[in-house]
mmCIF file with all atom_site columns, C-alpha atoms in Angstrom:
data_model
loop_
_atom_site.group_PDB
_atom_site.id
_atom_site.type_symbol
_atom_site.label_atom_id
_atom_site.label_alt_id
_atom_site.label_comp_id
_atom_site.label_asym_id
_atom_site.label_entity_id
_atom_site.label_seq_id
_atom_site.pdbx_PDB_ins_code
_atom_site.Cartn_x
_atom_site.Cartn_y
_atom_site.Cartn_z
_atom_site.occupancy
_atom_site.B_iso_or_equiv
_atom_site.pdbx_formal_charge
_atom_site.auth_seq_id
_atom_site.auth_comp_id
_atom_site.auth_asym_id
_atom_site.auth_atom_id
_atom_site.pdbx_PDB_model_num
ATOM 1  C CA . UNK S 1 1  ? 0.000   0.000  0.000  1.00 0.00 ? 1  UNK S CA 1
ATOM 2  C CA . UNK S 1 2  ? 1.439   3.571  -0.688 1.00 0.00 ? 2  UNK S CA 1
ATOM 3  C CA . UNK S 1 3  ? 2.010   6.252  1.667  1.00 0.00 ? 3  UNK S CA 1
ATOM 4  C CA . UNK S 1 4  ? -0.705  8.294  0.119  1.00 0.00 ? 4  UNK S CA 1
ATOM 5  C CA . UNK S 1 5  ? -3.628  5.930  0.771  1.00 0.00 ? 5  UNK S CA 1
ATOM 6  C CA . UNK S 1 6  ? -2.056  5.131  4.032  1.00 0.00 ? 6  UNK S CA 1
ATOM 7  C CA . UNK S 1 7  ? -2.352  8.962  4.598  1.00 0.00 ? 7  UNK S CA 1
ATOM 8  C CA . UNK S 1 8  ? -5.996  8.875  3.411  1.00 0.00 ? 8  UNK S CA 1
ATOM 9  C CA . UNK S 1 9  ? -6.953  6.110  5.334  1.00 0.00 ? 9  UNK S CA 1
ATOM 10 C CA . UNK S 1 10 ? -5.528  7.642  8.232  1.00 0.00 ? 10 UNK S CA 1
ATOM 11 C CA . UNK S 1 11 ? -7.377  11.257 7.979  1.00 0.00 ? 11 UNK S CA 1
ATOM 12 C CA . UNK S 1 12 ? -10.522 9.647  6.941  1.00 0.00 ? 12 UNK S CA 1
ATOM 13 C CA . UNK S 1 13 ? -10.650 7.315  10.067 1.00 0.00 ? 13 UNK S CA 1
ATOM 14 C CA . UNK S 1 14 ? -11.518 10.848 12.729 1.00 0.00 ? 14 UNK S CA 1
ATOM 15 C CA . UNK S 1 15 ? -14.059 12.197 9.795  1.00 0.00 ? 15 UNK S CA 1
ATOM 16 C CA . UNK S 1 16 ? -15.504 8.679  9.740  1.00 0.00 ? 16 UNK S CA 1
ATOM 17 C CA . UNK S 1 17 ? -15.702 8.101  13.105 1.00 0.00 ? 17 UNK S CA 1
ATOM 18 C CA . UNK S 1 18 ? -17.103 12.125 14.290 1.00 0.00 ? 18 UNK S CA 1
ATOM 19 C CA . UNK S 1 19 ? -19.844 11.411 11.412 1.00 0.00 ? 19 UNK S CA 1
ATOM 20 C CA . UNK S 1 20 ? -20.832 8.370  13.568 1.00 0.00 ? 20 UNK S CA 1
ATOM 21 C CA . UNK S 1 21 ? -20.982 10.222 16.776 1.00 0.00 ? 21 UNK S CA 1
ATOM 22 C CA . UNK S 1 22 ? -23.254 13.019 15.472 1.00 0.00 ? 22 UNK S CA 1
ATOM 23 C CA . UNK S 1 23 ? -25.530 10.262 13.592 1.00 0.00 ? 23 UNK S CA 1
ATOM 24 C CA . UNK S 1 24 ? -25.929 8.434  16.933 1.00 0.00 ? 24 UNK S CA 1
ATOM 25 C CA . UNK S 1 25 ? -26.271 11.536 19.035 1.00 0.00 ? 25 UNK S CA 1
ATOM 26 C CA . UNK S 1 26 ? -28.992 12.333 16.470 1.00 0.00 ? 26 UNK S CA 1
ATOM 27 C CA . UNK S 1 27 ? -30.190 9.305  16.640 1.00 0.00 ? 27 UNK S CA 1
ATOM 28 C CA . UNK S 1 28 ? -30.265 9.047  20.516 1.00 0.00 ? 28 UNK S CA 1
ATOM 29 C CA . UNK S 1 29 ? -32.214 12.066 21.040 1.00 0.00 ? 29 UNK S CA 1
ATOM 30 C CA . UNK S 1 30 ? -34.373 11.875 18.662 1.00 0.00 ? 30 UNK S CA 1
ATOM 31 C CA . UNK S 1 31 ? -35.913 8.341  19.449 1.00 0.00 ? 31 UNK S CA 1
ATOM 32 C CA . UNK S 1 32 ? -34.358 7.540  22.668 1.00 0.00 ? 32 UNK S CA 1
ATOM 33 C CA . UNK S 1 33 ? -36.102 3.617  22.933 1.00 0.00 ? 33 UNK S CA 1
ATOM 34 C CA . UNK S 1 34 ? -33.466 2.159  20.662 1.00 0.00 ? 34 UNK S CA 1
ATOM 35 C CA . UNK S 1 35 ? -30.189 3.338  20.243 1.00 0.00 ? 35 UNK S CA 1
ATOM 36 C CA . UNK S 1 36 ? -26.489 2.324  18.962 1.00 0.00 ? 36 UNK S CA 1
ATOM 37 C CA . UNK S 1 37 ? -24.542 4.114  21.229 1.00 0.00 ? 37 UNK S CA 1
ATOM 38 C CA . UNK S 1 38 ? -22.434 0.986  22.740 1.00 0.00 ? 38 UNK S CA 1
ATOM 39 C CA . UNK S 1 39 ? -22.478 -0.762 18.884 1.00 0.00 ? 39 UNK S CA 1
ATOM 40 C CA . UNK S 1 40 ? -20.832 3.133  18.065 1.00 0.00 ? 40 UNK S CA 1
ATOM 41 C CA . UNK S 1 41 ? -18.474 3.413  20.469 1.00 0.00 ? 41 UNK S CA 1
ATOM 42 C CA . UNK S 1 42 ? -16.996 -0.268 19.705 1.00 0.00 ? 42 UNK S CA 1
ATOM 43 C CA . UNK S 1 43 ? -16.557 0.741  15.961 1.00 0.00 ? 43 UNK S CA 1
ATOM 44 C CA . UNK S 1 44 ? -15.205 4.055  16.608 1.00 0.00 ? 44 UNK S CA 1
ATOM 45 C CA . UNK S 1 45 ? -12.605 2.200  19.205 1.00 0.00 ? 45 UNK S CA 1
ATOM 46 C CA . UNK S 1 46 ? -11.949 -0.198 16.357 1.00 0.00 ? 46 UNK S CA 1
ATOM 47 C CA . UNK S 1 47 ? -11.070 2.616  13.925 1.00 0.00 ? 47 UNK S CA 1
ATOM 48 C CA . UNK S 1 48 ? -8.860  3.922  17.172 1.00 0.00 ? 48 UNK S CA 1
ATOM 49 C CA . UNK S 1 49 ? -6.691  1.506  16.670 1.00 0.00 ? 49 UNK S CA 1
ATOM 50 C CA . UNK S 1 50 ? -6.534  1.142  12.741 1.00 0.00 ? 50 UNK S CA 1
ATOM 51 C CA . UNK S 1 51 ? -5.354  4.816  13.462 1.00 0.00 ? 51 UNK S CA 1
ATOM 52 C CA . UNK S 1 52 ? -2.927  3.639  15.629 1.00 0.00 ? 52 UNK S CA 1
ATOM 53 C CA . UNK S 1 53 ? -1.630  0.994  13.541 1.00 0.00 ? 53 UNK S CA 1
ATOM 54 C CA . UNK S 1 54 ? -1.262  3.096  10.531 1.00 0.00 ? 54 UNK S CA 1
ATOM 55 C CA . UNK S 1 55 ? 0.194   5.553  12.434 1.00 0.00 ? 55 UNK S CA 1
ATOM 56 C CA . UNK S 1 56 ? 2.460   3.562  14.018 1.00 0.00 ? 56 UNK S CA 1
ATOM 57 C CA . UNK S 1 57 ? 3.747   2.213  10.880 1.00 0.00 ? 57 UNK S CA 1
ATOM 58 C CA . UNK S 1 58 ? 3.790   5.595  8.980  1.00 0.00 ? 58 UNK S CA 1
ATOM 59 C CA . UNK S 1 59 ? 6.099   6.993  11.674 1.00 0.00 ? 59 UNK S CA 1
ATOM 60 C CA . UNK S 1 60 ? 8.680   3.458  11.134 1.00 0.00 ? 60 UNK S CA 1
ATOM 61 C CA . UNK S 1 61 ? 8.524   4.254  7.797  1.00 0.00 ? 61 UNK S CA 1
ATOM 62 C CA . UNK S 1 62 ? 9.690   7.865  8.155  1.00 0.00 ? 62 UNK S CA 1
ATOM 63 C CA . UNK S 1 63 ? 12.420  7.092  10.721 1.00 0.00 ? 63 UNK S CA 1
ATOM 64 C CA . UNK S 1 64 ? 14.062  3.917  9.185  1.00 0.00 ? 64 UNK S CA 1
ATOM 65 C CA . UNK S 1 65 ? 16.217  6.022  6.544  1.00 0.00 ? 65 UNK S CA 1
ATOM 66 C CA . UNK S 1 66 ? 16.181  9.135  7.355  1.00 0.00 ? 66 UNK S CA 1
ATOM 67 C CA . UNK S 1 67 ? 13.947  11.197 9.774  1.00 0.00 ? 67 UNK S CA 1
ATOM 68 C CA . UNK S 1 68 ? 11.469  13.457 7.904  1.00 0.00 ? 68 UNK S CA 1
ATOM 69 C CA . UNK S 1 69 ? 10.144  15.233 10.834 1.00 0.00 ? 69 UNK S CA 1
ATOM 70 C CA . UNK S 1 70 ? 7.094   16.746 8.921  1.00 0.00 ? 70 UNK S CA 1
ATOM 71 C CA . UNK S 1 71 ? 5.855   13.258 7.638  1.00 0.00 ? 71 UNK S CA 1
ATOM 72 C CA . UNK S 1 72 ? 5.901   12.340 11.836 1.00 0.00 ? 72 UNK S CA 1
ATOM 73 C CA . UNK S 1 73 ? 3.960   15.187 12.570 1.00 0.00 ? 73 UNK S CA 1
ATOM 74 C CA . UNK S 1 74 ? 1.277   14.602 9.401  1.00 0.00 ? 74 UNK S CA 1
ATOM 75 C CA . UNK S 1 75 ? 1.162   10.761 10.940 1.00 0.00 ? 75 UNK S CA 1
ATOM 76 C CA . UNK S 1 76 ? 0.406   12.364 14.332 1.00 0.00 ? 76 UNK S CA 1
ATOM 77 C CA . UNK S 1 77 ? -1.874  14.413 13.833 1.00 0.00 ? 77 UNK S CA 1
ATOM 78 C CA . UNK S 1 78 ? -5.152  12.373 12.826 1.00 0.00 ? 78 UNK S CA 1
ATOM 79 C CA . UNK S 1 79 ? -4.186  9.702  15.614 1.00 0.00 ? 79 UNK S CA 1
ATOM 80 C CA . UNK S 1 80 ? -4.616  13.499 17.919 1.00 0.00 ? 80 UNK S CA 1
ATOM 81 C CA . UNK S 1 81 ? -7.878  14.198 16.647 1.00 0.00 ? 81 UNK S CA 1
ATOM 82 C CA . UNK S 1 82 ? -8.972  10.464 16.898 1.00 0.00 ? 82 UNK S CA 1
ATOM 83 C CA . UNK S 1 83 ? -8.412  11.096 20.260 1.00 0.00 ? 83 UNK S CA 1
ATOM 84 C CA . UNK S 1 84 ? -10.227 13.851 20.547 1.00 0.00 ? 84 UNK S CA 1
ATOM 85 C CA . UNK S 1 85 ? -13.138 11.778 19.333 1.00 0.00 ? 85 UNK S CA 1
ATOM 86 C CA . UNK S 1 86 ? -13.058 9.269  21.737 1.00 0.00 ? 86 UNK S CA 1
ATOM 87 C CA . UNK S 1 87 ? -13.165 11.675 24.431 1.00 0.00 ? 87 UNK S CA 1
ATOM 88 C CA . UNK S 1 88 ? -16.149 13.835 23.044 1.00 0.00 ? 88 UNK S CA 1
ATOM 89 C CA . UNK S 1 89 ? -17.825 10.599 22.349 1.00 0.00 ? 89 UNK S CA 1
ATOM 90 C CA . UNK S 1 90 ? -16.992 9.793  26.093 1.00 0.00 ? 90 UNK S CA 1
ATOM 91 C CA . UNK S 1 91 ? -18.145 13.102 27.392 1.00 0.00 ? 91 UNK S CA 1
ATOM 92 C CA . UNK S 1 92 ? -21.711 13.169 25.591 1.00 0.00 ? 92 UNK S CA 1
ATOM 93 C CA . UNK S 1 93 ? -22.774 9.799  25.634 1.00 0.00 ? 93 UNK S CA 1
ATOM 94 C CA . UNK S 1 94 ? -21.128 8.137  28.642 1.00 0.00 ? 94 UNK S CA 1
ATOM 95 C CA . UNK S 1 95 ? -21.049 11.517 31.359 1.00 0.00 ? 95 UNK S CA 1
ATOM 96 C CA . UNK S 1 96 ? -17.452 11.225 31.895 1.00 0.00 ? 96 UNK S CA 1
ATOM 97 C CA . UNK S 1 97 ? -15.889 14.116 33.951 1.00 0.00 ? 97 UNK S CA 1
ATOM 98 C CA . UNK S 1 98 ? -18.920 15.799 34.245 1.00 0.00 ? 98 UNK S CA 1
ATOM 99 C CA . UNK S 1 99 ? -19.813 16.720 38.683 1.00 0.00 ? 99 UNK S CA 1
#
């Protein structure tokens, strides 16, 4: 596979996954009797760690010759936001550091 799908693969999985969230947040407010929160969260977790695993081998790939500091930071930088998705997703849905 070539660095530039891995790339798209890798931004796509955060817009992917904060799609989901505001589908299901939709969803769970708008008929609250049946929702796919917990089936949500365990697909957005699995695309966590596709992120991670792309990531993880994006940033071998740009350390094993030489070190291209930009392409580390562009491999970064979705795995940051899929984190950021996890944790709003964690917030809204499961009341985590809320009093």
């Amino acid at each position: 596979m070539s660095t530039t799908v891995k790339f798209l693969i890798l931004y796509l999985i955060p817009i992917i996954s904060f799609g989901s969230i505001f589908g299901v947040y939709l969803h769970a407010y708008g008929s609250p009797e049946d929702t796919f929160i917990n089936l949500a969260f365990f697909l957005v977790v699995l695309g966590f760690i596709a992120s991670c695993t792309l990531a993880f081998t994006l940033i071998q790939q740009f350390t094993s010759v030489e070190i291209n500091h930009l392409g580390i930071i562009f491999a970064l930088l979705p795995w940051i936001a899929d984190l950021i998705v996890i944790g709003l997703y964690l917030v809204v849905f499961y009341g985590f550091f809320n009093p």
